C-alpha cells in the first residue's frame, strides 16, 4: 500500500491543476453517444479476439505480422505507438489514451495527420485528457472516467458524470487497454510490446509512466510494481478471460499471462473474419 500511496501522491501533485482545466473544457463535449458506457453496453465484441499493441521494444519486430491482423480481431493500441503503426499501414480500430500531458497530444495529433480526415478509428480518452486532443485531433472520441474512488477529485467526477462509465487505470495505459478489452467482452486477449522490465528500463518506458518519473530511480520501480499489482487485481475479477503476451519481462506474471508468439496466436485464435468497423459503429 505504501508504494500505491507514493505513486498516487506524486501523480496528483504533478497533474491536479491541469486535470481541472481539462475537465472544465472537455465537459462541454460530453454526450450519451460518445461515452464508454454506451460502447460497453452495446458492444458487439463478445468472444471476439483482441490484440493490444503497447510501446515496448518487442512490438517493432512484429509490425509485419500485426498488419495481417486486419479484420481478424479488434486491434487496440496505446497512443504512443499509434503513429508508428499507421506509418506501417496498420490502422488500429481503437487508440487508448491515459497521459494528459502535451506530449500525448502531439503524439496523437501526428497520428491523426497520418490517418487523414476520413478515418473510422476510435480514440478512447479520460474525461481529464489534454484539451487540445478534443479540439485539434480529428478522431471519433469516446470518453471514460478513471475508476479511482478513493481519491476525492476522481470520485467527484464519478459522482457528477457517472453516466460516462469507467475504466480501471492502474497508473499505466496498459491496464486501461486491458480493462476496455475485458468490458467489451473480448476473449482471448493478446498483449504485444508489454515487455518493460523493472531492472532494464529502456527509452520506451516513458509511455507507461505518464511522463512523471525519470530514468532508473526508485520511484520508477514503485510504478512498475503497482502496475503488476493492478494486473493481479484485474485477473482476480475477470479470471474467465484468457490473456496472452508475446514477450516475457518482470512486468509479466506467469499466473496471469500465457506467453505465446504472435504467429501462434493468429493460428490458434484468429481464424474468423470480422467487419470490425461495422461492429464498432453498431456499438455506439
Short mmCIF file of C-alpha atoms in Angstrom, two decimals:
data_model
loop_
_atom_site.label_atom_id
_atom_site.label_comp_id
_atom_site.label_asym_id
_atom_site.label_seq_id
_atom_site.Cartn_x
_atom_site.Cartn_y
_atom_site.Cartn_z
CA UNK A 1 0.00 0.00 0.00
CA UNK A 2 2.91 2.37 0.66
CA UNK A 3 4.04 2.08 -2.98
CA UNK A 4 0.50 2.80 -4.20
CA UNK A 5 0.38 5.90 -2.00
CA UNK A 6 3.73 7.21 -3.24
CA UNK A 7 2.78 6.88 -6.89
CA UNK A 8 -0.65 8.43 -6.28
CA UNK A 9 0.74 11.39 -4.35
CA UNK A 10 3.35 12.17 -7.00
CA UNK A 11 0.80 11.91 -9.79
CA UNK A 12 -1.71 14.15 -8.01
CA UNK A 13 0.90 16.79 -7.21
CA UNK A 14 2.10 16.87 -10.81
CA UNK A 15 -1.23 16.95 -12.63
CA UNK A 16 -4.15 18.08 -10.45
CA UNK A 17 -4.22 21.66 -11.79
CA UNK A 18 -4.13 20.64 -15.46
CA UNK A 19 -6.76 17.93 -14.85
CA UNK A 20 -9.16 20.55 -13.51
CA UNK A 21 -8.64 22.82 -16.53
CA UNK A 22 -9.02 19.92 -18.96
CA UNK A 23 -12.18 18.62 -17.28
CA UNK A 24 -13.86 22.02 -17.40
CA UNK A 25 -13.09 22.30 -21.12
CA UNK A 26 -13.89 18.70 -22.06
CA UNK A 27 -17.22 18.56 -20.20
CA UNK A 28 -18.74 20.75 -22.91
CA UNK A 29 -18.24 17.84 -25.32
CA UNK A 30 -19.74 15.01 -23.22
CA UNK A 31 -22.87 13.34 -24.61
CA UNK A 32 -24.59 9.99 -24.25
CA UNK A 33 -23.27 8.96 -27.66
CA UNK A 34 -19.53 9.45 -27.08
CA UNK A 35 -19.02 7.72 -23.74
CA UNK A 36 -17.52 4.35 -22.87
CA UNK A 37 -20.66 3.17 -21.05
CA UNK A 38 -22.53 3.18 -24.37
CA UNK A 39 -19.67 1.41 -26.15
CA UNK A 40 -19.65 -1.30 -23.47
CA UNK A 41 -23.42 -1.64 -23.15
CA UNK A 42 -23.94 -2.01 -26.90
CA UNK A 43 -20.72 -3.95 -27.53
CA UNK A 44 -20.74 -6.45 -30.39
CA UNK A 45 -17.34 -7.87 -29.43
CA UNK A 46 -18.27 -10.73 -27.12
CA UNK A 47 -15.77 -13.58 -27.59
CA UNK A 48 -14.02 -11.80 -30.45
CA UNK A 49 -10.21 -11.83 -30.04
CA UNK A 50 -8.47 -8.58 -29.16
CA UNK A 51 -4.84 -7.64 -29.75
CA UNK A 52 -3.40 -4.78 -27.67
CA UNK A 53 -0.22 -3.15 -29.03
CA UNK A 54 1.88 -1.29 -26.46
CA UNK A 55 5.11 0.67 -26.89
CA UNK A 56 7.61 -1.89 -25.62
CA UNK A 57 10.51 -2.56 -27.98
CA UNK A 58 9.36 -6.08 -28.86
CA UNK A 59 6.37 -4.64 -30.74
CA UNK A 60 8.59 -3.36 -33.53
CA UNK A 61 9.73 -6.81 -34.62
CA UNK A 62 6.11 -7.89 -35.07
CA UNK A 63 4.95 -4.98 -37.26
CA UNK A 64 4.76 -7.03 -40.47
CA UNK A 65 2.70 -9.71 -38.72
CA UNK A 66 0.41 -7.19 -37.00
CA UNK A 67 -0.52 -5.94 -40.46
CA UNK A 68 -2.06 -9.36 -41.17
CA UNK A 69 -4.48 -8.98 -38.24
CA UNK A 70 -6.83 -6.63 -40.10
CA UNK A 71 -10.43 -7.77 -39.55
CA UNK A 72 -9.20 -10.86 -37.70
CA UNK A 73 -9.55 -9.23 -34.27
CA UNK A 74 -10.26 -5.96 -32.50
CA UNK A 75 -6.95 -4.07 -32.71
CA UNK A 76 -6.25 -1.72 -29.80
CA UNK A 77 -3.10 0.29 -29.25
CA UNK A 78 -1.73 2.84 -26.82
CA UNK A 79 -1.36 6.41 -28.04
CA UNK A 80 2.44 6.44 -28.11
CA UNK A 81 2.74 3.71 -30.74
CA UNK A 82 -0.26 4.76 -32.84
CA UNK A 83 1.69 6.81 -35.41
CA UNK A 84 4.29 4.05 -35.82
CA UNK A 85 1.53 1.56 -36.61
CA UNK A 86 -0.18 3.95 -39.02
CA UNK A 87 3.10 4.74 -40.79
CA UNK A 88 3.46 0.98 -41.33
CA UNK A 89 -0.05 0.85 -42.88
CA UNK A 90 -1.55 -0.69 -39.73
CA UNK A 91 -4.72 1.19 -38.78
CA UNK A 92 -5.83 0.46 -35.19
CA UNK A 93 -9.53 0.17 -34.52
CA UNK A 94 -9.19 1.86 -31.13
CA UNK A 95 -6.43 4.07 -29.72
CA UNK A 96 -6.36 4.38 -25.93
CA UNK A 97 -5.02 7.45 -24.13
CA UNK A 98 -4.22 7.94 -20.44
CA UNK A 99 -1.42 10.54 -20.39
CA UNK A 100 -2.73 14.11 -20.06
CA UNK A 101 0.45 15.95 -20.97
CA UNK A 102 1.28 17.94 -24.10
CA UNK A 103 3.46 15.09 -25.38
CA UNK A 104 0.39 12.86 -25.55
CA UNK A 105 -1.46 15.45 -27.62
CA UNK A 106 1.46 15.85 -30.02
CA UNK A 107 1.73 12.08 -30.47
CA UNK A 108 -1.99 11.77 -31.24
CA UNK A 109 -2.02 14.85 -33.47
CA UNK A 110 0.77 13.32 -35.56
CA UNK A 111 -1.12 10.02 -35.75
CA UNK A 112 -4.28 11.83 -36.79
CA UNK A 113 -2.47 13.67 -39.57
CA UNK A 114 -1.04 10.38 -40.83
CA UNK A 115 -4.53 8.83 -40.96
CA UNK A 116 -6.17 11.75 -42.73
CA UNK A 117 -9.51 13.40 -42.10
CA UNK A 118 -11.64 10.42 -43.05
CA UNK A 119 -10.97 7.59 -40.63
CA UNK A 120 -13.03 5.21 -38.51
CA UNK A 121 -10.57 4.91 -35.64
CA UNK A 122 -11.97 5.46 -32.15
CA UNK A 123 -9.89 7.44 -29.67
CA UNK A 124 -10.76 6.48 -26.08
CA UNK A 125 -9.69 9.23 -23.66
CA UNK A 126 -10.19 10.09 -19.97
CA UNK A 127 -12.51 12.95 -19.08
CA UNK A 128 -9.38 14.82 -17.92
CA UNK A 129 -7.43 14.31 -21.16
CA UNK A 130 -5.40 17.13 -22.70
CA UNK A 131 -7.99 19.57 -24.03
CA UNK A 132 -6.12 20.02 -27.31
CA UNK A 133 -6.85 16.38 -28.17
CA UNK A 134 -10.57 17.17 -28.26
CA UNK A 135 -10.34 20.31 -30.37
CA UNK A 136 -7.48 19.52 -32.76
CA UNK A 137 -7.47 15.74 -33.36
CA UNK A 138 -9.93 14.51 -35.97
CA UNK A 139 -10.77 11.20 -34.29
CA UNK A 140 -14.09 9.78 -33.16
CA UNK A 141 -13.76 10.49 -29.43
CA UNK A 142 -15.09 8.26 -26.65
CA UNK A 143 -14.70 9.47 -23.04
CA UNK A 144 -14.17 7.39 -19.91
CA UNK A 145 -13.87 8.14 -16.21
CA UNK A 146 -10.83 6.94 -14.33
CA UNK A 147 -12.09 4.45 -11.76
CA UNK A 148 -10.28 5.82 -8.70
CA UNK A 149 -12.91 6.00 -5.96
CA UNK A 150 -10.57 6.63 -3.01
CA UNK A 151 -9.22 9.93 -4.40
CA UNK A 152 -11.73 12.74 -3.88
CA UNK A 153 -11.06 14.51 -7.17
CA UNK A 154 -11.81 11.42 -9.26
CA UNK A 155 -14.63 10.27 -7.01
CA UNK A 156 -16.31 13.66 -7.50
CA UNK A 157 -16.05 13.16 -11.27
CA UNK A 158 -17.57 9.69 -10.94
CA UNK A 159 -20.47 11.11 -8.95
CA UNK A 160 -21.13 14.00 -11.35
CA UNK A 161 -20.52 12.19 -14.63
CA UNK A 162 -21.40 8.63 -13.72
CA UNK A 163 -23.26 8.10 -16.98
CA UNK A 164 -19.94 8.26 -18.87
CA UNK A 165 -18.72 4.94 -17.47
CA UNK A 166 -15.35 4.00 -16.03
CA UNK A 167 -12.19 2.05 -16.82
CA UNK A 168 -9.63 0.79 -14.32
CA UNK A 169 -6.49 2.83 -14.81
CA UNK A 170 -3.77 1.24 -12.66
CA UNK A 171 -1.22 4.03 -13.37
CA UNK A 172 -0.43 2.81 -16.90
CA UNK A 173 -2.18 2.81 -20.25
CA UNK A 174 -1.73 -0.97 -20.46
CA UNK A 175 -4.25 -1.55 -17.67
CA UNK A 176 -6.72 0.83 -19.32
CA UNK A 177 -6.45 -1.16 -22.56
CA UNK A 178 -6.96 -4.43 -20.71
CA UNK A 179 -9.93 -3.05 -18.78
CA UNK A 180 -11.57 -1.87 -22.01
CA UNK A 181 -10.98 -5.15 -23.85
CA UNK A 182 -12.45 -7.17 -20.98
CA UNK A 183 -15.50 -4.94 -20.55
CA UNK A 184 -16.19 -5.10 -24.30
CA UNK A 185 -16.38 -8.87 -23.90
CA UNK A 186 -13.29 -9.66 -25.98
CA UNK A 187 -11.75 -13.09 -25.43
CA UNK A 188 -8.97 -14.10 -25.83
CA UNK A 189 -6.76 -11.03 -25.38
CA UNK A 190 -3.13 -10.68 -26.52
CA UNK A 191 -0.55 -8.07 -25.46
CA UNK A 192 2.20 -7.11 -27.90
CA UNK A 193 5.02 -4.86 -26.66
CA UNK A 194 4.31 -5.45 -22.96
CA UNK A 195 7.97 -6.17 -22.31
CA UNK A 196 9.10 -3.44 -19.95
CA UNK A 197 11.27 -4.52 -17.06
CA UNK A 198 11.91 -3.24 -13.54
CA UNK A 199 15.66 -3.66 -13.85
CA UNK A 200 16.25 -2.99 -17.57
CA UNK A 201 14.36 0.17 -18.38
CA UNK A 202 14.66 1.40 -21.94
CA UNK A 203 13.59 4.55 -23.75
CA UNK A 204 10.07 3.23 -24.24
CA UNK A 205 9.23 3.22 -20.54
CA UNK A 206 8.02 6.84 -20.77
CA UNK A 207 4.66 5.81 -22.21
CA UNK A 208 3.87 3.75 -19.15
CA UNK A 209 4.69 6.36 -16.57
CA UNK A 210 2.65 9.34 -17.71
CA UNK A 211 5.92 11.19 -18.07
CA UNK A 212 6.42 11.82 -14.37
CA UNK A 213 9.30 9.55 -13.50
CA UNK A 214 12.92 9.91 -14.56
CA UNK A 215 15.06 7.01 -15.68
CA UNK A 216 16.13 4.25 -13.31
CA UNK A 217 15.17 5.78 -10.00
CA UNK A 218 13.39 4.04 -7.14
CA UNK A 219 10.12 5.73 -7.93
CA UNK A 220 10.00 4.17 -11.37
CA UNK A 221 10.37 0.77 -9.74
CA UNK A 222 7.42 1.59 -7.49
CA UNK A 223 5.35 2.46 -10.55
CA UNK A 224 6.00 -0.89 -12.21
CA UNK A 225 5.31 -2.83 -9.02
CA UNK A 226 1.99 -1.02 -8.70
CA UNK A 227 1.16 -1.89 -12.31
CA UNK A 228 1.86 -5.54 -11.65
CA UNK A 229 -0.48 -5.47 -8.65
CA UNK A 230 -3.20 -3.95 -10.82
CA UNK A 231 -2.82 -6.79 -13.30
CA UNK A 232 -3.34 -9.25 -10.46
CA UNK A 233 -6.41 -7.36 -9.23
CA UNK A 234 -7.98 -7.33 -12.69
CA UNK A 235 -7.17 -11.01 -13.19
CA UNK A 236 -8.89 -11.91 -9.93
CA UNK A 237 -12.01 -10.03 -11.04
CA UNK A 238 -12.02 -11.26 -14.65
CA UNK A 239 -10.36 -14.67 -14.38
CA UNK A 240 -12.61 -16.17 -17.07
CA UNK A 241 -10.71 -14.27 -19.76
CA UNK A 242 -7.66 -15.74 -21.49
CA UNK A 243 -4.83 -13.19 -21.52
CA UNK A 244 -1.68 -13.81 -23.54
CA UNK A 245 1.53 -11.88 -24.16
CA UNK A 246 4.14 -12.19 -26.91
CA UNK A 247 7.06 -11.36 -24.65
CA UNK A 248 8.11 -12.05 -21.08
CA UNK A 249 9.53 -9.50 -18.66
CA UNK A 250 9.44 -8.83 -14.94
CA UNK A 251 6.23 -6.88 -15.58
CA UNK A 252 4.54 -10.07 -16.74
CA UNK A 253 3.21 -12.51 -14.14
CA UNK A 254 3.07 -16.10 -15.43
CA UNK A 255 -0.01 -16.74 -13.27
CA UNK A 256 -1.91 -14.15 -15.33
CA UNK A 257 -0.30 -14.14 -18.78
CA UNK A 258 0.45 -17.05 -21.08
CA UNK A 259 3.45 -16.34 -23.31
CA UNK A 260 2.75 -17.11 -26.98
CA UNK A 261 4.19 -15.96 -30.31
CA UNK A 262 2.04 -13.70 -32.43
CA UNK A 263 2.01 -16.23 -35.27
CA UNK A 264 0.81 -18.97 -32.93
CA UNK A 265 -1.89 -16.70 -31.51
CA UNK A 266 -3.13 -15.94 -35.03
CA UNK A 267 -3.19 -19.65 -35.94
CA UNK A 268 -4.98 -20.53 -32.70
CA UNK A 269 -7.39 -17.64 -32.18
CA UNK A 270 -7.81 -15.54 -35.35
CA UNK A 271 -9.46 -17.86 -37.84
CA UNK A 272 -12.62 -15.82 -38.47
CA UNK A 273 -13.03 -12.62 -40.48
CA UNK A 274 -15.00 -9.76 -38.90
CA UNK A 275 -16.22 -6.41 -40.18
CA UNK A 276 -14.69 -4.55 -37.24
CA UNK A 277 -15.65 -1.05 -38.42
CA UNK A 278 -19.27 -2.12 -38.73
CA UNK A 279 -19.19 -3.71 -35.26
CA UNK A 280 -17.79 -0.50 -33.75
CA UNK A 281 -20.46 1.61 -35.42
CA UNK A 282 -23.14 -0.73 -34.09
CA UNK A 283 -21.68 -0.36 -30.60
CA UNK A 284 -22.15 3.43 -30.47
#
